[in-house]
Amino acid sequence: MLVSSHPSPPAQHFAVVARGVEKSFGSLRVLKGVDLIVEYGKVACILGPSGSGKSTFLRCMNHLERIDKGLLQVGGQLVGYRQHAGKLYEMKQSEVARQRADIGMVFQSFNLFPHMTVLQNIIEAPVGVKRLDKQQAIDEAMELLAKVGLTAKAASYPRTLSGGQQQRVAIARALAMKPKLMLFDEPTSALDPELVGEVLNVMRELASDGMTMIVVTHELGFAREVGDMVVFMDGGVVVEQGSPSELFTNTKSNRAKAFLSKVL
Amino acid sequence: MPVVPLRHYGRWLAAAALLVVLGGLVVSMITNPRFKWDIVFQYLLDDAIISGLLMTIWLTIAAMAIGIVLGTVIALMRISENRVLASVASGYLWVFRGTPLLVQLIFWFNLSALYPQITIGFPFGPSFGNFDANQYITVYVAALLGLGLNEGAYMSEIVRSGLNSVPVGQREAAQALGMSSFRVMWRIILPQAMRVIIPPTGNQLIGMLKTTSLVSVIAMQELLYSAQLIYSANFQTIPLLIVASIWYLVLTTVLSIGQYFLERHFGRSDRRTAIAASEDSADGSAENARVA
Ligand SMILES: Nc1ncnc2c1ncn2[C@@H]1O[C@H](COP(=O)(O)OP(=O)(O)OP(=O)(O)O)[C@@H](O)[C@H]1O
Ligand SMILES: [Mg+2]
């Protein structure tokens, strides 16, 4: 990693600071120097064509992928590394796990644990990782289920739920760890059109509660309405970013214009 | 209009011929005095036979237990990112699947010829103790080592295919929640892998029951060797082999019935997963793609 060329920002105020983040899979360069700053309490929506590196960037934020170069801080801490005496030390698995516990992630394909009920899915990490008292975890899980409108499904297995319901459970499961940041990777792309709304509603509510969110999405309506900032990625870099009104009505780059004209 | 089903004269003829042959065989088994059914029944519950039977059951359980634990360890080593661990596991598989079990058993039995003294310690370094191989590598230990180590190689392939059957998204979702790698494996991956692991393990168990008869070559007193000891004294070879066979059949039948119910149970959840999987692929998710 290369840090010296970048002056360290006062990162504590920022949920995410990325500077010159690079990532390759073998010879394929996927991220070619991504710069992004997301403030706490804000919702950032990442748009961009397929293969532009949106998912990879999001996955770097909780160390599901390792960055090759650049600086990536979440909550003021380097992701996956400890800085000590001018050197970067790769973190132990347990330290990485502790970092991840503060970052919630929602996947396109839900990834609920099929051998557990909805309630078990939600309390698994609070009880197993945070050592929360089981009854308290259950109480909190039921509150979260009420919030996503699925109280009646607590004892159901994921396979008996619709896609929209599964994704709402996945959001509740991530929230149960009381994360400071929520990452969403195309949370509605796998859903039938009539189920998209119920998931977006939950996310909208979460945003109005003040949750810091980074959302990779193709839902331009959601980005325009809920997003505090919109980030357009293409070819492994951030091409353009700004407030939704700026980016949608006053698009500067040709690449963003071309993409938006295709999607709208 | 009345329907006249096709008459399968050929099949009926074959079935009739088969019945005649089988009938002849059964009649000959009953009437041929050399089968000596009286001796069969005399020895069926003989003390030596029963203790051999119990040893066979114990060997089967113990060797399978060693095989399952070892197989899980080898499987985890094989999917490890550490090259040394992965290579050692592959080498283990290569040796133990590439040589006959019979040879391995005789080898373990004669280990004391190769290493009369076994020293526990570091190569060229400090040692913790000396063992006289003749004393510790008994027939019993040789049998357990031979069966268990060999089974470990086969079980590791079964465990590995089970682990691979769990979609990568499951691991990632668990990691994203902050679970340690041990916890991810123990709470998320292994329980889901069990569906794939358990049915073939049932097959291995039934196979192991019969394979234990091989340790008769190193004079381990299990069911077959107990029968052999008796017929080498009284020369009633065929009746005693029938006694052993009857007990093997009883045990494999019991296990097969157990396996039938086990597979029905897991088959049902397989059908459910098949439905879930088709739903997953219908929504076009790449994240659920299974790792090869
Ligand atoms: N684990 C991996 N190994 C190799 N290549 C990968 C891996 N993950 C992603 N890629 C490649 O990296 C590139 C960017 O992938 P990424 O998933 O980040 O794109 P994306 O912007 O999320 O696209 P989409 O909108 O289709 O989800 C793609 O070409 C992809 O094939
Ligand atoms: Mg993606």
PDB file of C-alpha atoms in Angstrom, chain A residues 16-249:
ATOM      1  CA  VAL A  16     -15.533   6.298   4.466  1.00  0.00           C
ATOM      2  CA  VAL A  17     -12.386   7.814   3.011  1.00  0.00           C
ATOM      3  CA  ALA A  18     -10.960   6.275  -0.142  1.00  0.00           C
ATOM      4  CA  ARG A  19      -7.922   7.682  -1.909  1.00  0.00           C
ATOM      5  CA  GLY A  20      -6.402   6.098  -4.959  1.00  0.00           C
ATOM      6  CA  VAL A  21      -7.807   2.675  -4.175  1.00  0.00           C
ATOM      7  CA  GLU A  22      -6.583   0.055  -6.642  1.00  0.00           C
ATOM      8  CA  LYS A  23      -7.493  -3.585  -6.996  1.00  0.00           C
ATOM      9  CA  SER A  24      -6.676  -6.225  -9.590  1.00  0.00           C
ATOM     10  CA  PHE A  25      -7.839  -9.786 -10.072  1.00  0.00           C
ATOM     11  CA  GLY A  26      -4.801 -11.362 -11.660  1.00  0.00           C
ATOM     12  CA  SER A  27      -4.043  -9.212 -14.675  1.00  0.00           C
ATOM     13  CA  LEU A  28      -7.502  -7.635 -14.704  1.00  0.00           C
ATOM     14  CA  ARG A  29      -7.358  -4.150 -13.178  1.00  0.00           C
ATOM     15  CA  VAL A  30     -10.786  -3.579 -11.686  1.00  0.00           C
ATOM     16  CA  LEU A  31     -10.245  -0.511  -9.485  1.00  0.00           C
ATOM     17  CA  LYS A  32      -7.802   2.023 -10.926  1.00  0.00           C
ATOM     18  CA  GLY A  33      -7.609   4.646  -8.209  1.00  0.00           C
ATOM     19  CA  VAL A  34     -10.980   5.282  -6.606  1.00  0.00           C
ATOM     20  CA  ASP A  35     -11.420   8.466  -4.573  1.00  0.00           C
ATOM     21  CA  LEU A  36     -14.473   8.946  -2.410  1.00  0.00           C
ATOM     22  CA  ILE A  37     -15.430  10.567   0.860  1.00  0.00           C
ATOM     23  CA  VAL A  38     -18.723   9.766   2.578  1.00  0.00           C
ATOM     24  CA  GLU A  39     -19.753  11.686   5.675  1.00  0.00           C
ATOM     25  CA  TYR A  40     -21.550  10.130   8.599  1.00  0.00           C
ATOM     26  CA  GLY A  41     -25.323  10.258   8.359  1.00  0.00           C
ATOM     27  CA  LYS A  42     -25.279  10.537   4.585  1.00  0.00           C
ATOM     28  CA  VAL A  43     -26.590   8.225   1.893  1.00  0.00           C
ATOM     29  CA  ALA A  44     -24.284   7.712  -1.067  1.00  0.00           C
ATOM     30  CA  CYS A  45     -25.667   5.969  -4.133  1.00  0.00           C
ATOM     31  CA  ILE A  46     -23.158   4.433  -6.517  1.00  0.00           C
ATOM     32  CA  LEU A  47     -24.247   4.106 -10.130  1.00  0.00           C
ATOM     33  CA  GLY A  48     -22.406   2.788 -13.131  1.00  0.00           C
ATOM     34  CA  PRO A  49     -22.384   0.236 -15.901  1.00  0.00           C
ATOM     35  CA  SER A  50     -21.841  -3.465 -15.297  1.00  0.00           C
ATOM     36  CA  GLY A  51     -18.228  -4.401 -14.649  1.00  0.00           C
ATOM     37  CA  SER A  52     -17.218  -0.897 -13.581  1.00  0.00           C
ATOM     38  CA  GLY A  53     -16.053  -2.186 -10.187  1.00  0.00           C
ATOM     39  CA  LYS A  54     -18.950  -1.034  -7.962  1.00  0.00           C
ATOM     40  CA  SER A  55     -19.323  -4.336  -6.123  1.00  0.00           C
ATOM     41  CA  THR A  56     -15.582  -4.781  -5.806  1.00  0.00           C
ATOM     42  CA  PHE A  57     -15.218  -1.323  -4.247  1.00  0.00           C
ATOM     43  CA  LEU A  58     -18.048  -1.998  -1.818  1.00  0.00           C
ATOM     44  CA  ARG A  59     -16.547  -5.361  -0.857  1.00  0.00           C
ATOM     45  CA  CYS A  60     -13.179  -3.708  -0.202  1.00  0.00           C
ATOM     46  CA  MET A  61     -14.848  -1.573   2.460  1.00  0.00           C
ATOM     47  CA  ASN A  62     -15.333  -4.576   4.738  1.00  0.00           C
ATOM     48  CA  HIS A  63     -12.269  -6.450   3.544  1.00  0.00           C
ATOM     49  CA  LEU A  64     -14.098  -9.129   1.603  1.00  0.00           C
ATOM     50  CA  GLU A  65     -11.582  -8.071  -1.040  1.00  0.00           C
ATOM     51  CA  ARG A  66      -8.083  -6.842  -0.253  1.00  0.00           C
ATOM     52  CA  ILE A  67      -6.921  -3.617  -1.875  1.00  0.00           C
ATOM     53  CA  ASP A  68      -3.571  -3.578  -3.670  1.00  0.00           C
ATOM     54  CA  LYS A  69      -2.796   0.101  -3.397  1.00  0.00           C
ATOM     55  CA  GLY A  70      -4.171   3.332  -1.986  1.00  0.00           C
ATOM     56  CA  LEU A  71      -5.830   4.323   1.249  1.00  0.00           C
ATOM     57  CA  LEU A  72      -9.141   3.051   2.508  1.00  0.00           C
ATOM     58  CA  GLN A  73     -10.490   4.079   5.883  1.00  0.00           C
ATOM     59  CA  VAL A  74     -13.847   3.196   7.373  1.00  0.00           C
ATOM     60  CA  GLY A  75     -14.852   4.959  10.559  1.00  0.00           C
ATOM     61  CA  GLY A  76     -11.381   6.520  10.795  1.00  0.00           C
ATOM     62  CA  GLN A  77      -9.648   3.133  10.718  1.00  0.00           C
ATOM     63  CA  LEU A  78      -7.671   1.591   7.899  1.00  0.00           C
ATOM     64  CA  VAL A  79      -9.537  -1.426   6.565  1.00  0.00           C
ATOM     65  CA  GLY A  80      -7.589  -4.602   7.281  1.00  0.00           C
ATOM     66  CA  TYR A  81      -4.358  -2.858   8.328  1.00  0.00           C
ATOM     67  CA  ARG A  82      -2.826  -1.342  11.428  1.00  0.00           C
ATOM     68  CA  GLN A  83      -0.527   1.622  11.071  1.00  0.00           C
ATOM     69  CA  HIS A  84       2.453   1.508  13.374  1.00  0.00           C
ATOM     70  CA  ALA A  85       5.794   3.283  13.185  1.00  0.00           C
ATOM     71  CA  GLY A  86       5.393   4.219   9.570  1.00  0.00           C
ATOM     72  CA  LYS A  87       4.512   0.720   8.457  1.00  0.00           C
ATOM     73  CA  LEU A  88       1.274  -1.050   7.625  1.00  0.00           C
ATOM     74  CA  TYR A  89       0.685  -4.378   9.310  1.00  0.00           C
ATOM     75  CA  GLU A  90      -1.954  -6.716   7.993  1.00  0.00           C
ATOM     76  CA  MET A  91      -4.561  -7.384  10.655  1.00  0.00           C
ATOM     77  CA  LYS A  92      -5.231 -10.728  12.256  1.00  0.00           C
ATOM     78  CA  GLN A  93      -8.451 -12.476  11.251  1.00  0.00           C
ATOM     79  CA  SER A  94      -9.984 -11.616  14.600  1.00  0.00           C
ATOM     80  CA  GLU A  95      -9.244  -7.903  14.187  1.00  0.00           C
ATOM     81  CA  VAL A  96     -10.730  -7.909  10.700  1.00  0.00           C
ATOM     82  CA  ALA A  97     -13.803  -9.649  12.113  1.00  0.00           C
ATOM     83  CA  ARG A  98     -14.134  -6.949  14.774  1.00  0.00           C
ATOM     84  CA  GLN A  99     -13.978  -4.260  12.096  1.00  0.00           C
ATOM     85  CA  ARG A 100     -16.597  -6.019  10.029  1.00  0.00           C
ATOM     86  CA  ALA A 101     -18.959  -6.255  12.986  1.00  0.00           C
ATOM     87  CA  ASP A 102     -19.440  -2.470  12.754  1.00  0.00           C
ATOM     88  CA  ILE A 103     -20.265  -2.577   9.044  1.00  0.00           C
ATOM     89  CA  GLY A 104     -23.525  -4.087   7.846  1.00  0.00           C
ATOM     90  CA  MET A 105     -23.719  -5.583   4.388  1.00  0.00           C
ATOM     91  CA  VAL A 106     -26.761  -6.512   2.305  1.00  0.00           C
ATOM     92  CA  PHE A 107     -26.229  -8.670  -0.763  1.00  0.00           C
ATOM     93  CA  GLN A 108     -28.066  -8.896  -4.042  1.00  0.00           C
ATOM     94  CA  SER A 109     -28.887 -12.555  -3.371  1.00  0.00           C
ATOM     95  CA  PHE A 110     -29.917 -12.055   0.307  1.00  0.00           C
ATOM     96  CA  ASN A 111     -27.654 -14.887   1.555  1.00  0.00           C
ATOM     97  CA  LEU A 112     -29.840 -15.726   4.527  1.00  0.00           C
ATOM     98  CA  PHE A 113     -28.721 -18.874   6.353  1.00  0.00           C
ATOM     99  CA  PRO A 114     -31.158 -21.516   5.062  1.00  0.00           C
ATOM    100  CA  HIS A 115     -30.749 -23.860   8.043  1.00  0.00           C
ATOM    101  CA  MET A 116     -31.896 -21.223  10.515  1.00  0.00           C
ATOM    102  CA  THR A 117     -35.230 -19.547  11.102  1.00  0.00           C
ATOM    103  CA  VAL A 118     -35.653 -15.835  10.494  1.00  0.00           C
ATOM    104  CA  LEU A 119     -35.181 -15.126  14.207  1.00  0.00           C
ATOM    105  CA  GLN A 120     -32.098 -17.370  14.430  1.00  0.00           C
ATOM    106  CA  ASN A 121     -30.639 -15.615  11.385  1.00  0.00           C
ATOM    107  CA  ILE A 122     -30.971 -12.292  13.140  1.00  0.00           C
ATOM    108  CA  ILE A 123     -29.671 -13.257  16.594  1.00  0.00           C
ATOM    109  CA  GLU A 124     -26.794 -15.469  15.365  1.00  0.00           C
ATOM    110  CA  ALA A 125     -24.175 -12.718  15.194  1.00  0.00           C
ATOM    111  CA  PRO A 126     -25.292 -10.580  18.172  1.00  0.00           C
ATOM    112  CA  VAL A 127     -25.240 -13.667  20.425  1.00  0.00           C
ATOM    113  CA  GLY A 128     -22.279 -15.467  18.841  1.00  0.00           C
ATOM    114  CA  VAL A 129     -20.034 -12.508  18.044  1.00  0.00           C
ATOM    115  CA  LYS A 130     -21.044  -9.717  20.399  1.00  0.00           C
ATOM    116  CA  ARG A 131     -21.911 -12.113  23.237  1.00  0.00           C
ATOM    117  CA  LEU A 132     -25.224 -10.358  23.759  1.00  0.00           C
ATOM    118  CA  ASP A 133     -27.602 -12.000  26.218  1.00  0.00           C
ATOM    119  CA  LYS A 134     -29.892 -14.281  24.222  1.00  0.00           C
ATOM    120  CA  GLN A 135     -33.173 -12.934  25.544  1.00  0.00           C
ATOM    121  CA  GLN A 136     -32.051  -9.390  24.891  1.00  0.00           C
ATOM    122  CA  ALA A 137     -30.976 -10.377  21.372  1.00  0.00           C
ATOM    123  CA  ILE A 138     -34.409 -11.890  20.769  1.00  0.00           C
ATOM    124  CA  ASP A 139     -36.151  -8.758  22.048  1.00  0.00           C
ATOM    125  CA  GLU A 140     -34.048  -6.563  19.804  1.00  0.00           C
ATOM    126  CA  ALA A 141     -34.577  -8.902  16.853  1.00  0.00           C
ATOM    127  CA  MET A 142     -38.349  -8.733  17.320  1.00  0.00           C
ATOM    128  CA  GLU A 143     -38.147  -4.932  17.329  1.00  0.00           C
ATOM    129  CA  LEU A 144     -36.192  -5.025  14.088  1.00  0.00           C
ATOM    130  CA  LEU A 145     -38.664  -7.469  12.571  1.00  0.00           C
ATOM    131  CA  ALA A 146     -41.475  -5.106  13.516  1.00  0.00           C
ATOM    132  CA  LYS A 147     -39.572  -2.328  11.816  1.00  0.00           C
ATOM    133  CA  VAL A 148     -39.298  -4.265   8.545  1.00  0.00           C
ATOM    134  CA  GLY A 149     -42.888  -5.490   8.901  1.00  0.00           C
ATOM    135  CA  LEU A 150     -42.164  -9.189   9.351  1.00  0.00           C
ATOM    136  CA  THR A 151     -43.072  -9.934  12.977  1.00  0.00           C
ATOM    137  CA  ALA A 152     -45.238 -12.838  11.839  1.00  0.00           C
ATOM    138  CA  LYS A 153     -42.343 -14.530  10.058  1.00  0.00           C
ATOM    139  CA  ALA A 154     -39.968 -14.868  13.033  1.00  0.00           C
ATOM    140  CA  ALA A 155     -40.267 -18.650  13.152  1.00  0.00           C
ATOM    141  CA  SER A 156     -40.278 -19.208   9.371  1.00  0.00           C
ATOM    142  CA  TYR A 157     -37.413 -20.581   7.354  1.00  0.00           C
ATOM    143  CA  PRO A 158     -35.997 -18.303   4.640  1.00  0.00           C
ATOM    144  CA  ARG A 159     -37.058 -20.598   1.776  1.00  0.00           C
ATOM    145  CA  THR A 160     -40.706 -20.035   2.660  1.00  0.00           C
ATOM    146  CA  LEU A 161     -40.392 -16.252   2.227  1.00  0.00           C
ATOM    147  CA  SER A 162     -40.691 -14.149  -0.911  1.00  0.00           C
ATOM    148  CA  GLY A 163     -37.575 -12.437  -2.233  1.00  0.00           C
ATOM    149  CA  GLY A 164     -38.680  -9.085  -0.871  1.00  0.00           C
ATOM    150  CA  GLN A 165     -39.322 -10.581   2.553  1.00  0.00           C
ATOM    151  CA  GLN A 166     -35.946 -12.339   2.514  1.00  0.00           C
ATOM    152  CA  GLN A 167     -34.168  -9.100   1.694  1.00  0.00           C
ATOM    153  CA  ARG A 168     -35.974  -7.282   4.507  1.00  0.00           C
ATOM    154  CA  VAL A 169     -34.844 -10.028   6.898  1.00  0.00           C
ATOM    155  CA  ALA A 170     -31.292  -9.638   5.570  1.00  0.00           C
ATOM    156  CA  ILE A 171     -31.471  -5.916   6.349  1.00  0.00           C
ATOM    157  CA  ALA A 172     -32.763  -6.660   9.852  1.00  0.00           C
ATOM    158  CA  ARG A 173     -29.961  -9.212  10.322  1.00  0.00           C
ATOM    159  CA  ALA A 174     -27.335  -6.607   9.417  1.00  0.00           C
ATOM    160  CA  LEU A 175     -28.964  -3.971  11.638  1.00  0.00           C
ATOM    161  CA  ALA A 176     -28.946  -6.338  14.617  1.00  0.00           C
ATOM    162  CA  MET A 177     -25.188  -5.750  14.922  1.00  0.00           C
ATOM    163  CA  LYS A 178     -25.884  -2.014  15.352  1.00  0.00           C
ATOM    164  CA  PRO A 179     -23.540  -1.063  12.508  1.00  0.00           C
ATOM    165  CA  LYS A 180     -22.238   2.451  11.984  1.00  0.00           C
ATOM    166  CA  LEU A 181     -22.334   1.979   8.220  1.00  0.00           C
ATOM    167  CA  MET A 182     -24.577  -0.064   5.952  1.00  0.00           C
ATOM    168  CA  LEU A 183     -23.428  -1.304   2.560  1.00  0.00           C
ATOM    169  CA  PHE A 184     -26.004  -2.399   0.001  1.00  0.00           C
ATOM    170  CA  ASP A 185     -24.956  -4.172  -3.204  1.00  0.00           C
ATOM    171  CA  GLU A 186     -27.876  -3.947  -5.634  1.00  0.00           C
ATOM    172  CA  PRO A 187     -30.353  -4.979  -2.929  1.00  0.00           C
ATOM    173  CA  THR A 188     -33.345  -4.982  -5.275  1.00  0.00           C
ATOM    174  CA  SER A 189     -31.823  -6.334  -8.483  1.00  0.00           C
ATOM    175  CA  ALA A 190     -32.822  -9.929  -7.750  1.00  0.00           C
ATOM    176  CA  LEU A 191     -36.428  -9.031  -6.970  1.00  0.00           C
ATOM    177  CA  ASP A 192     -39.590  -9.184  -9.042  1.00  0.00           C
ATOM    178  CA  PRO A 193     -40.640  -5.611  -9.886  1.00  0.00           C
ATOM    179  CA  GLU A 194     -43.645  -5.666  -7.540  1.00  0.00           C
ATOM    180  CA  LEU A 195     -41.383  -6.547  -4.580  1.00  0.00           C
ATOM    181  CA  VAL A 196     -38.821  -3.785  -5.120  1.00  0.00           C
ATOM    182  CA  GLY A 197     -40.935  -1.130  -3.395  1.00  0.00           C
ATOM    183  CA  GLU A 198     -41.182  -2.859  -0.009  1.00  0.00           C
ATOM    184  CA  VAL A 199     -37.385  -3.147   0.242  1.00  0.00           C
ATOM    185  CA  LEU A 200     -36.785   0.434  -0.889  1.00  0.00           C
ATOM    186  CA  ASN A 201     -39.313   1.609   1.704  1.00  0.00           C
ATOM    187  CA  VAL A 202     -37.342  -0.075   4.470  1.00  0.00           C
ATOM    188  CA  MET A 203     -34.141   1.531   3.169  1.00  0.00           C
ATOM    189  CA  ARG A 204     -35.827   4.924   2.901  1.00  0.00           C
ATOM    190  CA  GLU A 205     -36.896   4.678   6.527  1.00  0.00           C
ATOM    191  CA  LEU A 206     -33.395   3.656   7.547  1.00  0.00           C
ATOM    192  CA  ALA A 207     -31.981   6.716   5.779  1.00  0.00           C
ATOM    193  CA  SER A 208     -34.427   9.017   7.539  1.00  0.00           C
ATOM    194  CA  ASP A 209     -33.299   7.504  10.863  1.00  0.00           C
ATOM    195  CA  GLY A 210     -29.866   8.909  10.013  1.00  0.00           C
ATOM    196  CA  MET A 211     -28.084   5.701   9.066  1.00  0.00           C
ATOM    197  CA  THR A 212     -24.951   6.119   6.961  1.00  0.00           C
ATOM    198  CA  MET A 213     -25.525   4.108   3.816  1.00  0.00           C
ATOM    199  CA  ILE A 214     -23.615   3.303   0.655  1.00  0.00           C
ATOM    200  CA  VAL A 215     -25.939   1.830  -1.926  1.00  0.00           C
ATOM    201  CA  VAL A 216     -24.932   0.339  -5.250  1.00  0.00           C
ATOM    202  CA  THR A 217     -28.136   0.515  -7.218  1.00  0.00           C
ATOM    203  CA  HIS A 218     -29.793   0.834 -10.589  1.00  0.00           C
ATOM    204  CA  GLU A 219     -32.845   2.476  -8.997  1.00  0.00           C
ATOM    205  CA  LEU A 220     -32.361   6.050 -10.175  1.00  0.00           C
ATOM    206  CA  GLY A 221     -35.599   7.160  -8.523  1.00  0.00           C
ATOM    207  CA  PHE A 222     -34.296   5.982  -5.154  1.00  0.00           C
ATOM    208  CA  ALA A 223     -30.927   7.656  -5.716  1.00  0.00           C
ATOM    209  CA  ARG A 224     -32.572  10.922  -6.665  1.00  0.00           C
ATOM    210  CA  GLU A 225     -34.996  10.912  -3.767  1.00  0.00           C
ATOM    211  CA  VAL A 226     -33.003   9.378  -0.891  1.00  0.00           C
ATOM    212  CA  GLY A 227     -29.388   9.905  -1.876  1.00  0.00           C
ATOM    213  CA  ASP A 228     -27.423  12.792  -0.394  1.00  0.00           C
ATOM    214  CA  MET A 229     -24.786  12.179  -2.971  1.00  0.00           C
ATOM    215  CA  VAL A 230     -24.647  10.229  -6.202  1.00  0.00           C
ATOM    216  CA  VAL A 231     -21.406   8.672  -7.373  1.00  0.00           C
ATOM    217  CA  PHE A 232     -20.945   7.571 -10.945  1.00  0.00           C
ATOM    218  CA  MET A 233     -18.296   4.900 -11.482  1.00  0.00           C
ATOM    219  CA  ASP A 234     -16.960   3.654 -14.787  1.00  0.00           C
ATOM    220  CA  GLY A 235     -13.840   1.722 -15.746  1.00  0.00           C
ATOM    221  CA  GLY A 236     -12.628   1.386 -12.166  1.00  0.00           C
ATOM    222  CA  VAL A 237     -12.685   5.071 -11.232  1.00  0.00           C
ATOM    223  CA  VAL A 238     -15.190   7.596  -9.907  1.00  0.00           C
ATOM    224  CA  VAL A 239     -16.003   9.625 -13.001  1.00  0.00           C
ATOM    225  CA  GLU A 240     -18.366  12.113 -11.447  1.00  0.00           C
ATOM    226  CA  GLN A 241     -20.015  12.761  -8.115  1.00  0.00           C
ATOM    227  CA  GLY A 242     -22.325  15.315  -6.575  1.00  0.00           C
ATOM    228  CA  SER A 243     -25.750  15.897  -5.188  1.00  0.00           C
ATOM    229  CA  PRO A 244     -28.537  14.095  -7.076  1.00  0.00           C
ATOM    230  CA  SER A 245     -29.850  17.338  -8.570  1.00  0.00           C
ATOM    231  CA  GLU A 246     -26.362  18.276  -9.771  1.00  0.00           C
ATOM    232  CA  LEU A 247     -25.563  14.916 -11.239  1.00  0.00           C
ATOM    233  CA  PHE A 248     -28.903  14.136 -12.838  1.00  0.00           C
ATOM    234  CA  THR A 249     -29.793  17.556 -14.229  1.00  0.00           C
TER     235      THR A 249
END
